[in-house]
PDB file of C-alpha atoms in Angstrom:
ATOM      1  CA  UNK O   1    -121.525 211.722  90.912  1.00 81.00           C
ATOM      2  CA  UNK O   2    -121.726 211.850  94.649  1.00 93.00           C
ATOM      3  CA  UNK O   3    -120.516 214.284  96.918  1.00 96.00           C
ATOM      4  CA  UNK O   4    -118.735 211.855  98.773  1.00 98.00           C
ATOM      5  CA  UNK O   5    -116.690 208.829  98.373  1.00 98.00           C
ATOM      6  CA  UNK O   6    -115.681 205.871 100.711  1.00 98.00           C
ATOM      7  CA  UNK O   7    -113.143 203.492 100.252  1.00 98.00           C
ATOM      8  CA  UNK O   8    -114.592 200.451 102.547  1.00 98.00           C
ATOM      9  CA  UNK O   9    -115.697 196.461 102.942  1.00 98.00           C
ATOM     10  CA  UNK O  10    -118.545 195.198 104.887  1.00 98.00           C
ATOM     11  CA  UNK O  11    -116.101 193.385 107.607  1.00 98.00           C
ATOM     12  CA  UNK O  12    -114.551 196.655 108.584  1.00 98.00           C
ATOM     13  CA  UNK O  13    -115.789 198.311 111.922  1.00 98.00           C
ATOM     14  CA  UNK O  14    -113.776 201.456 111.306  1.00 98.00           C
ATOM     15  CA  UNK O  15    -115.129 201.886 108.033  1.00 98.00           C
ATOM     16  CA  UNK O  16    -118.797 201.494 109.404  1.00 98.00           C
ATOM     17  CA  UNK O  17    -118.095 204.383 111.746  1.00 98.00           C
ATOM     18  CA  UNK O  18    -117.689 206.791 108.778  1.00 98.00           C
ATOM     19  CA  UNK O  19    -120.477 205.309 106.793  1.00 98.00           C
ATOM     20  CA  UNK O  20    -122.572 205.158 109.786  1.00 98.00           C
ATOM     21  CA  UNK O  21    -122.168 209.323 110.043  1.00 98.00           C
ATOM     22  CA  UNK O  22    -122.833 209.160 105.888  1.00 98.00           C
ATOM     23  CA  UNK O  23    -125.886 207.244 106.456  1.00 98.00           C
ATOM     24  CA  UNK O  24    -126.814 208.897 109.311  1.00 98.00           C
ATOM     25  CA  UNK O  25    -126.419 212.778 108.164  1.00 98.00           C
ATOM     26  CA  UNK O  26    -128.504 211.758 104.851  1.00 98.00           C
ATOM     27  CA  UNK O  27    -124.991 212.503 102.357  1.00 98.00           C
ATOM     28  CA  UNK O  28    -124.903 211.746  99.196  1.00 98.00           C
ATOM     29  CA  UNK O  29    -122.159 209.099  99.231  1.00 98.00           C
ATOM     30  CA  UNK O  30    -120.777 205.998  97.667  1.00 98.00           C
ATOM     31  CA  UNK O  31    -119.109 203.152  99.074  1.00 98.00           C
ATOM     32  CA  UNK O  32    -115.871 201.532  97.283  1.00 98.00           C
ATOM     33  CA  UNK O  33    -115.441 198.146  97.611  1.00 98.00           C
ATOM     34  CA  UNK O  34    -111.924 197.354  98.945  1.00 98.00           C
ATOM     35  CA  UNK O  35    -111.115 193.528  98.416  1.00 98.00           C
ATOM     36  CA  UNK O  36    -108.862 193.643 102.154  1.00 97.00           C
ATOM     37  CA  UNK O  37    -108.546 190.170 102.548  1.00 96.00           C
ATOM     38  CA  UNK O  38    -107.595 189.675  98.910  1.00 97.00           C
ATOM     39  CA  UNK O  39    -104.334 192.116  99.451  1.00 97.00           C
ATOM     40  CA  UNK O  40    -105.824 194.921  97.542  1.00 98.00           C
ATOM     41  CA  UNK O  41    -104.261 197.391 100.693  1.00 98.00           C
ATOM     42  CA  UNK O  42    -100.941 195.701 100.647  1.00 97.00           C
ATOM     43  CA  UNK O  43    -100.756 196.466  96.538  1.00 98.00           C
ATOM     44  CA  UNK O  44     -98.027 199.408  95.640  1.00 98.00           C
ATOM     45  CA  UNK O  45    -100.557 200.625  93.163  1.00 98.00           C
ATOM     46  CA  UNK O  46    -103.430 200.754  95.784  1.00 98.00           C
ATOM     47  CA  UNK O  47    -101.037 202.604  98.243  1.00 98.00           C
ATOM     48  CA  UNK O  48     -99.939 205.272  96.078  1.00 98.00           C
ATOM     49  CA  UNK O  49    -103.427 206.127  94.582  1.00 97.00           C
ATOM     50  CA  UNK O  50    -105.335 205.517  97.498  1.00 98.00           C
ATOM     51  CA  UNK O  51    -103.286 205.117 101.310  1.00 98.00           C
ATOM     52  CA  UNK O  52     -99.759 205.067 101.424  1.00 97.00           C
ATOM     53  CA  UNK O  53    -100.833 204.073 105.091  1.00 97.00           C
ATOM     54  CA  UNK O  54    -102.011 200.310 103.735  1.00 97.00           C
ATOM     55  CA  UNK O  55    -105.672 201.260 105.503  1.00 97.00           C
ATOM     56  CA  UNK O  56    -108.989 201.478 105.618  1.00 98.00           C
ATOM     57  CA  UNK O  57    -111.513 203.470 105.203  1.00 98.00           C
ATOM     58  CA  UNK O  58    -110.530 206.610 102.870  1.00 98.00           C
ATOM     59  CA  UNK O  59    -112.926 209.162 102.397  1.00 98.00           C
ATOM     60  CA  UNK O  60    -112.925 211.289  98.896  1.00 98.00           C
ATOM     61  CA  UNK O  61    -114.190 214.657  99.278  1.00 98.00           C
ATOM     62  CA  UNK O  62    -113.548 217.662  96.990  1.00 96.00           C
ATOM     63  CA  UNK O  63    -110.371 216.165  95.814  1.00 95.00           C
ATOM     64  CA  UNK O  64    -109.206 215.063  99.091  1.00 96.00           C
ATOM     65  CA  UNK O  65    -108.533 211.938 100.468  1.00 98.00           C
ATOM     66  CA  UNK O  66    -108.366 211.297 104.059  1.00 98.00           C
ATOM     67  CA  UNK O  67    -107.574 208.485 106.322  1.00 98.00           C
ATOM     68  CA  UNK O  68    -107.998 207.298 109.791  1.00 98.00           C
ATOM     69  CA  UNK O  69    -111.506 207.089 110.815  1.00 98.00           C
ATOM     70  CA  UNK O  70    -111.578 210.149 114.015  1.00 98.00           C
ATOM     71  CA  UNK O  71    -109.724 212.325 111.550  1.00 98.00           C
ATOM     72  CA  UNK O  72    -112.576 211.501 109.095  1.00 98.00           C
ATOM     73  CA  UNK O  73    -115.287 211.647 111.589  1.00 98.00           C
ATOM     74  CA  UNK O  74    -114.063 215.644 113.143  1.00 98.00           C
ATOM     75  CA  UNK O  75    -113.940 216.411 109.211  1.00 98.00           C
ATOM     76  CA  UNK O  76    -117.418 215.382 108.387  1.00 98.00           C
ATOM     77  CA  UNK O  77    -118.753 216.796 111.923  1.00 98.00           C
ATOM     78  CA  UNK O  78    -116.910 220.313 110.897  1.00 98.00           C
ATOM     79  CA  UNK O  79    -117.822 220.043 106.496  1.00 97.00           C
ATOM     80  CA  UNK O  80    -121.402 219.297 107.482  1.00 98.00           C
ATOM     81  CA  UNK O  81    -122.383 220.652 111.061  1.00 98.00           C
ATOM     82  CA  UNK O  82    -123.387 217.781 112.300  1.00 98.00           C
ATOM     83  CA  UNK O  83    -122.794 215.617 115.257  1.00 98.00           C
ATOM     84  CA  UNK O  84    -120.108 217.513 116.192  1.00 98.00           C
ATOM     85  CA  UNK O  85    -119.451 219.468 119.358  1.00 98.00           C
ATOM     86  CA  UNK O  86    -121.270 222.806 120.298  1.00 97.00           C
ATOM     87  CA  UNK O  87    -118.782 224.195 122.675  1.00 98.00           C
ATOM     88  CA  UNK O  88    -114.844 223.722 123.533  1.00 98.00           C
ATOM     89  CA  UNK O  89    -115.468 221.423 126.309  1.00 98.00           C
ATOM     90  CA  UNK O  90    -118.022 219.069 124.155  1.00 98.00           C
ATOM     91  CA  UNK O  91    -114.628 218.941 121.520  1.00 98.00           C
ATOM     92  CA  UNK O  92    -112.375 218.131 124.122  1.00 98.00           C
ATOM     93  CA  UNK O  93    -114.646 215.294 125.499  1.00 98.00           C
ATOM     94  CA  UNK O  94    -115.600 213.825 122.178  1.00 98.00           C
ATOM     95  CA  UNK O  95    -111.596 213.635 121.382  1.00 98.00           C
ATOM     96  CA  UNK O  96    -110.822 211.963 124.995  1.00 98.00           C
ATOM     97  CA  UNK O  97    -113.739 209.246 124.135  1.00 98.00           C
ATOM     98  CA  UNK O  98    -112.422 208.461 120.551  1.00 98.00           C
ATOM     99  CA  UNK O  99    -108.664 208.834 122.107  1.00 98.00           C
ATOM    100  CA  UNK O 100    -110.167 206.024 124.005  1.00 98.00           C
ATOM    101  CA  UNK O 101    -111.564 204.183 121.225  1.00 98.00           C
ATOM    102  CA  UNK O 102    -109.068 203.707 118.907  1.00 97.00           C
ATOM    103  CA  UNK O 103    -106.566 202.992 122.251  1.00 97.00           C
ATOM    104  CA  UNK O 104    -109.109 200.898 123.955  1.00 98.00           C
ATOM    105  CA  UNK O 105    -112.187 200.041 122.889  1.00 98.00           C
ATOM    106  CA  UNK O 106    -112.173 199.231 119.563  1.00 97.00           C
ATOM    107  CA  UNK O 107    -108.623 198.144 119.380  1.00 97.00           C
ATOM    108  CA  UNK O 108    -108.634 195.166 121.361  1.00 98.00           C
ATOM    109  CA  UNK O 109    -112.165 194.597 120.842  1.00 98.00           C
ATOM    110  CA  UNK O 110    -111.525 193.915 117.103  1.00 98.00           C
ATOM    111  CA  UNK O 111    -108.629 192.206 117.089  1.00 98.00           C
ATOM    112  CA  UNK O 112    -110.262 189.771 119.437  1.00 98.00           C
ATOM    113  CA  UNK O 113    -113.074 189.390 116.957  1.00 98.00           C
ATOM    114  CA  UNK O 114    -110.519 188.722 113.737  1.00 98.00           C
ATOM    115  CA  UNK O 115    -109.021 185.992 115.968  1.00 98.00           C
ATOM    116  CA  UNK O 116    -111.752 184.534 117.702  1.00 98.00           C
ATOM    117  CA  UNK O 117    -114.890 185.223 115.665  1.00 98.00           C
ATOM    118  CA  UNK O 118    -113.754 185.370 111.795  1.00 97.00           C
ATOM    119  CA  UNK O 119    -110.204 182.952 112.469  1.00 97.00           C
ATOM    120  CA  UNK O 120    -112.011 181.433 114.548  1.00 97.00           C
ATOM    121  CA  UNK O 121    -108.440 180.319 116.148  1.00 97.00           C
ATOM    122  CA  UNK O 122    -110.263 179.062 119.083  1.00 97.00           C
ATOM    123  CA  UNK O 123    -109.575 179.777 122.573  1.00 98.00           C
ATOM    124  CA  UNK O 124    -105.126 181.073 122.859  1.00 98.00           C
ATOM    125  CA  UNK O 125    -103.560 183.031 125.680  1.00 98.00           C
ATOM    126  CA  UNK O 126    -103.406 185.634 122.806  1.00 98.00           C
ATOM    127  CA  UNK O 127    -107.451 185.690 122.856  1.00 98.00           C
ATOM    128  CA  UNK O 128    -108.111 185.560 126.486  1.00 98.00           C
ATOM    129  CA  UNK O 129    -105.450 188.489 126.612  1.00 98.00           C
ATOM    130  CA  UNK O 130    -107.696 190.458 124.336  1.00 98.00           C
ATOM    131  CA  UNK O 131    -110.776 189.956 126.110  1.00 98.00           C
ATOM    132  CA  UNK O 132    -109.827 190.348 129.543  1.00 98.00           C
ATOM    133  CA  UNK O 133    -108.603 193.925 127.911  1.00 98.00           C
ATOM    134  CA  UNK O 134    -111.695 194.572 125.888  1.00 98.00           C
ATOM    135  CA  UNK O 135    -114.200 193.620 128.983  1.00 98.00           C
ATOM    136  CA  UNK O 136    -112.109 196.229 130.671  1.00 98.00           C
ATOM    137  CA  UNK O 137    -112.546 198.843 128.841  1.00 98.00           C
ATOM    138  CA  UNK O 138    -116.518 197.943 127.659  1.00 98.00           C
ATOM    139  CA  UNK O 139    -117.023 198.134 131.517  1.00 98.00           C
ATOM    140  CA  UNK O 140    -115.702 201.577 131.855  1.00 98.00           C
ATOM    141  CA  UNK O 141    -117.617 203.073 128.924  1.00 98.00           C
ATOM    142  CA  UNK O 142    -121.064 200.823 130.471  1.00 98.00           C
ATOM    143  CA  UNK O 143    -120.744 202.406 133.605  1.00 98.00           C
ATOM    144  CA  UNK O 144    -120.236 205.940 131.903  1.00 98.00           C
ATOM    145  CA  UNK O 145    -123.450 205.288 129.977  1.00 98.00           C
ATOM    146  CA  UNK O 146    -125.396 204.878 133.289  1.00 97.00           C
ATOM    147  CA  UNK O 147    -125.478 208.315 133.522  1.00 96.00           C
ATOM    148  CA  UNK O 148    -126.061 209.706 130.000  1.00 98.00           C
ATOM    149  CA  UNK O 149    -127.719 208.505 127.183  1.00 98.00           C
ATOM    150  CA  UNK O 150    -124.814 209.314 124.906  1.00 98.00           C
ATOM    151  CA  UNK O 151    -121.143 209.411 125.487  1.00 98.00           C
ATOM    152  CA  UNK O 152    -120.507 213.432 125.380  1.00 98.00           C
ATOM    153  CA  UNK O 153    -124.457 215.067 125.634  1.00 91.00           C
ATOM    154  CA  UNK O 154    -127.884 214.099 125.395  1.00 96.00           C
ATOM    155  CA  UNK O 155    -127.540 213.774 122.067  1.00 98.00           C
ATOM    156  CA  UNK O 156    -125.570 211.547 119.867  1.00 98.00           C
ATOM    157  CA  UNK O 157    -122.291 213.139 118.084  1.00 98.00           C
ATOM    158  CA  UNK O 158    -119.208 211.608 116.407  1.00 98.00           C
ATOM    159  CA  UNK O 159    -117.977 210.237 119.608  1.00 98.00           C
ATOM    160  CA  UNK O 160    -120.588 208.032 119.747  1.00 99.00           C
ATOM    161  CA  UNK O 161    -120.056 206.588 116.073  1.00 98.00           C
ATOM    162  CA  UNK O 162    -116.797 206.579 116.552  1.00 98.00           C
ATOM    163  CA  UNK O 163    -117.453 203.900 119.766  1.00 98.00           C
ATOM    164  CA  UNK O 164    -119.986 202.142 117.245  1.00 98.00           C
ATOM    165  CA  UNK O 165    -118.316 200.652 115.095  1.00 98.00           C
ATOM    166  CA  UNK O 166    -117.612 197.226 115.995  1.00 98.00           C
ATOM    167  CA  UNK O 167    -120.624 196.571 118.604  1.00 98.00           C
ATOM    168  CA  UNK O 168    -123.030 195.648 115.503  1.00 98.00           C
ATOM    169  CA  UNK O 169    -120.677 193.293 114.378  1.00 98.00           C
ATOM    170  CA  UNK O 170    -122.440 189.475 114.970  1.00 97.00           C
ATOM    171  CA  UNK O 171    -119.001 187.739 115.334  1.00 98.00           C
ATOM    172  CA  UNK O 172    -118.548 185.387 118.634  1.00 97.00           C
ATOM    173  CA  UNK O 173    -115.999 187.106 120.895  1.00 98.00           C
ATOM    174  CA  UNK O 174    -116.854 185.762 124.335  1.00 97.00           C
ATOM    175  CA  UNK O 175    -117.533 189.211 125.535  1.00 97.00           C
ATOM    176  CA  UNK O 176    -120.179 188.626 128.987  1.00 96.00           C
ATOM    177  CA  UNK O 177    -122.643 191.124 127.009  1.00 95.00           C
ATOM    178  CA  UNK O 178    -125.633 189.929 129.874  1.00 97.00           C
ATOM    179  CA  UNK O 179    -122.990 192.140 132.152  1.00 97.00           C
ATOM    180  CA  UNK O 180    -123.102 195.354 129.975  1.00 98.00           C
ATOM    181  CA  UNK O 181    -126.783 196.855 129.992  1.00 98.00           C
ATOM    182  CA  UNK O 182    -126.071 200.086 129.738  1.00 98.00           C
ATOM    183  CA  UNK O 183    -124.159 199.523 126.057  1.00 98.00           C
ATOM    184  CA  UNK O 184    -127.053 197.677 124.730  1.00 98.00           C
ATOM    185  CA  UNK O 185    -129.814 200.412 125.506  1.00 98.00           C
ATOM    186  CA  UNK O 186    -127.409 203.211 124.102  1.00 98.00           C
ATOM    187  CA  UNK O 187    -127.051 200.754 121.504  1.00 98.00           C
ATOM    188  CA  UNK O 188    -130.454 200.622 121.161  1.00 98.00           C
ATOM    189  CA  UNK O 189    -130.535 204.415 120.863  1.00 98.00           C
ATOM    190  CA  UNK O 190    -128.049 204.529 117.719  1.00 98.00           C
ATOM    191  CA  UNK O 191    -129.863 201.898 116.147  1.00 98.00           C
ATOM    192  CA  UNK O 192    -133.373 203.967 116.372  1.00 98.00           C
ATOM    193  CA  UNK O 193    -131.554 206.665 114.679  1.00 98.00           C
ATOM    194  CA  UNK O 194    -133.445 207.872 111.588  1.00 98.00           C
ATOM    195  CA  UNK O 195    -130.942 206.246 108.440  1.00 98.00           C
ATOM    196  CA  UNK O 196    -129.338 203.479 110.514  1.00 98.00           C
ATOM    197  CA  UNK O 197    -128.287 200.583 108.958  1.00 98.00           C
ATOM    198  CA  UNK O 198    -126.734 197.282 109.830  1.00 98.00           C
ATOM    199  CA  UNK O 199    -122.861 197.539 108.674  1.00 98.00           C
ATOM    200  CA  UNK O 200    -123.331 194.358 106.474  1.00 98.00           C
ATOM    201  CA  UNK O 201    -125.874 196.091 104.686  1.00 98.00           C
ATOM    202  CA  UNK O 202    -124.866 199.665 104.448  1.00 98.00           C
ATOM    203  CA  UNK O 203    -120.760 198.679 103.260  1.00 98.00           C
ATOM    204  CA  UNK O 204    -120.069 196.095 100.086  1.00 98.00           C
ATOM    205  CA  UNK O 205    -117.967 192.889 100.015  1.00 96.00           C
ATOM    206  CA  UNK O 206    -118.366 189.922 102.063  1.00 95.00           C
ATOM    207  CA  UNK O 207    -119.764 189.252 105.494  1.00 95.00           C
ATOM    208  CA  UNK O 208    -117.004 186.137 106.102  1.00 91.00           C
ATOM    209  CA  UNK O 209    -114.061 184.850 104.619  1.00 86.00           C
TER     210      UNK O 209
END
């Protein structure tokens, strides 16, 4: 039985950032297929078993089961000594990027994608909304990694994975990515990681609806 258990589907980009870290620390780990677009998170039984939060992913570990993917992440970092900060300041930054994440960066980012790339809804003032927000906020962290290869140190930590998890995702969102150079070498950098895999090969279920 492995160590570790994840409660995930292939289409999920905050589920990739906590298999990412599995793949990427070498764990012993398997993925659970969660059948999201067939309800299975909206089920009573699945809620009270699994999330009473109606998410994903959900990490098993020694009888545990925890949600939200930067709670997940600082858990793993702190259970397994890796990626994780090596001083108080290094903490403190890696929480302000992933407070930035989940705020920012991912949030718009993939709910643009749902609508645009996997709805494929078309162009809406509800999608150009989104991705006047998401270019905002991929600017700022492309013209933080000018400066460093990673987001907290010269090395990559759960701030970085955290950031991850959507950018591998091949769904059309419009984003100007010729305008972003500095995300696609650090990009680059993640994806030259010993482990790495492709989120629609390292999570189960389907790659469209």
């Amino acid at each position: 039985m492995s160590e570790f258990k994840l409660h995930c589907f292939a289409m999920s980009g905050n589920s990739y950032k906590v298999a990412l870290f599995l793949a990427l620390a070498g764990l012993d780990w398997t993925p659970v297929f969660v059948d999201y677009f067939g309800g299975e998170t909206h089920r009573e039984q699945w809620r009270q078993e699994v999330n009473g939060q109606g998410e994903v992913p959900v990490l098993e570990h020694k009888g545990a089961k925890l949600s939200q993917s930067a709670l997940i992440l600082d858990y793993l970092a702190e259970a397994t000594g890796k990626f994780g900060p090596e001083n108080v300041r290094e903490k403190q930054e890696i929480w302000r990027w992933m407070l930035f994440d989940n705020h920012k960066f991912t949030s718009y980012y993939a709910t643009l994608r749902f609508l645009y790339g996997i709805k494929q809804t078309g162009e809406t003032a509800v999608t150009q909304f989104l991705r006047e927000r998401a270019i905002a906020a991929y600017r700022i962290v492309d013209d933080h990694l000018r400066q460093t290869p990673f987001l907290v140190a010269a090395r990559p930590t759960i701030a970085d994975l955290s950031l991850a998890g959507y950018v591998y995702m091949p769904e059309e969102t419009g984003l100007p990515q010729e305008e972003l150079p500095h995300i696609a070498k650090w990009k680059d950098r993640i994806r030259n990681l010993p482990g790495w895999r492709h989120p629609y090969d390292l999570m189960p279920g389907p790659t469209s609806l």
